Structures are given as C-alpha cells and as structure tokens.
Amino acid sequence: QVQLVESGGGLVQAGGSLRLSCAASGLTFSNYGMGWFRQAPGKEREYVGSINWRRSNTDYTDSVKGRFTISRDNAKNTVYLQMNSLRPEDTAVYYCAASRFSWGRSTTSYNYWGQGTQVTVSS
C-alpha cells in the first residue's frame, strides 16, 4: 500500500533551519505532484508549498516564500522541505501529500497523506 513517511522535525530556535523529508513507497513517485501542508494547534490545515511531478515548478504560500524550498529526488522517492529563518509562527505538524498527475494548494487535490512530523520553533 502507499506510504508517505515524514521525518526531520524537531525543536529549533527562531532563525534556525530544519530540513524535512518525506519518503514515499507503494506508488510511482514520478507520477505524483507533492505538497507540504501544516497544522498548528486549534487551526485548520494550511498549504505550505508544492512541487509538480516533473520537478519543473514549485509554488509556495506567501508566508514562507524566500524562506522555504521544496525539492524532490525521484530516484529516492523522496521530497524535501528546506526551512530557513524559522519563526515561532511556523510551529505546526507538517504533512506531506501526494497528488497523481496534479499538484497545487487544495487539500482535495491530494490522494495520499503522511502522518506528519512536529516542528517547534522557540522564540
């Protein structure tokens, strides 16, 4: 079955960096756009960014532009989220998601979801 497993979360001070990874299995990874979403306590899940299946396009929500970078390695079936200049408001559980031959900002575009990894940014 399809599995998406996030890793790399943790506790970091404001201004620091983390790199999240999402390893996929059970699907033809190169056919899937990949997205990152996050959910803070008491808030709805929100879009962070995404990358299409050809690796030629990325998109980010405004609050992370210039700080976060999404990349993918189709040979390793893995997508990454490099997060720099972290802020306390970035604290959330981060989820990766897979969208067959699609990508974008809507959660409904995604077929599969990981279990999430906690990112906590202290001030």
C-alpha atoms as one frame of an Amber mdcrd trajectory, in Angstrom:
protein
   0.000   0.000   0.000   1.005   3.621  -0.368   3.019   5.096   2.469   4.340
   8.594   2.972   6.680   8.935   5.933   7.849  12.339   7.088  10.993  12.880
   9.111  13.303  15.672  10.202  11.048  17.600  12.524  12.153  18.821  15.904
  12.752  21.795  18.155  14.711  24.734  16.804  15.281  28.315  17.856  13.875
  31.187  15.871  16.137  31.958  12.939  17.269  28.369  12.659  16.793  25.792
   9.938  15.350  22.344   9.505  15.033  20.032   6.545  12.033  17.775   6.391
  11.982  14.653   4.263   9.045  12.639   3.007   9.798   9.152   1.758   7.174
   7.583  -0.478   6.557   3.937  -1.222   3.894   1.906  -2.975   3.378   4.376
  -5.804   5.089   5.529  -8.990   6.606   8.575  -7.361   7.488  10.363 -10.592
   3.774  10.479 -11.492   2.841  12.438  -8.391   2.968  16.077  -7.528   3.958
  16.501  -3.899   2.686  19.033  -1.423   3.559  20.162   2.069   0.886  21.322
   4.486   0.948  22.227   8.143  -1.469  22.372  11.020  -0.971  24.344  14.199
  -2.959  23.580  17.367  -6.503  24.865  17.096  -6.092  25.853  13.462  -7.054
  24.371  10.147  -4.533  22.599   7.969  -2.872  25.097   5.684  -0.906  24.878
   2.471   2.838  25.446   2.610   4.042  24.634  -0.881   4.166  22.049  -3.624
   6.247  20.722  -6.484   4.959  19.158  -9.661   5.843  15.664 -10.811   8.269
  16.935 -13.436  10.214  18.925 -10.804   9.938  21.921 -13.090   7.625  24.048
 -10.976   7.226  24.918  -7.357   4.709  27.046  -5.536   4.650  28.489  -2.034
   2.269  30.266   0.213   3.268  33.882   0.728   4.297  33.490   4.363   7.123
  31.073   3.502   8.333  32.462   0.182  12.044  33.158   0.277  12.474  31.038
   3.419  11.291  27.559   2.436  12.368  25.480  -0.559  10.804  22.295  -1.852
  12.787  19.803  -3.887  12.443  16.180  -4.861  14.652  13.270  -5.770  12.664
  10.878  -7.937  15.449   8.288  -7.756  14.999   8.181  -3.974  11.201   8.607
  -3.974  11.675  11.492  -1.581  10.522  15.084  -1.371  12.206  17.645   0.839
  11.202  20.846   2.566  14.162  23.026   3.476  13.062  25.568   6.050  15.298
  28.526   6.847  14.824  31.606   9.005  12.215  29.789  11.035   9.749  31.770
  13.098   7.632  30.786  16.092   4.554  31.020  13.866   5.963  28.184  11.763
   5.322  25.842  14.686   2.986  23.094  13.493   2.707  19.492  12.459   3.954
  19.279   8.889   2.399  16.828   6.460   3.426  15.746   3.009   0.860  14.673
   0.454   0.872  13.068  -3.000  -1.312  14.070  -5.944  -1.432  11.873  -9.041
  -0.579  13.952 -12.100  -1.622  17.046 -10.246  -0.419  19.428  -7.571  -1.474
  22.703  -6.022  -2.947  24.406  -2.989  -6.117  22.474  -2.360  -6.128  19.529
   0.017  -8.696  17.874  -2.233  -6.073  17.561  -4.991  -4.109  15.042  -2.945
  -4.676  11.309  -2.892  -2.349  10.271  -0.092  -1.114  11.829   3.139   1.637
  11.152   5.616   1.231  11.061   9.380   3.069  14.301   9.974   6.160  15.477
  11.808   6.207  18.088  14.552   8.167  21.295  14.070   8.504  23.571  17.065
  10.213  26.942  16.815  11.078  28.634  20.086  11.410  32.398  20.425
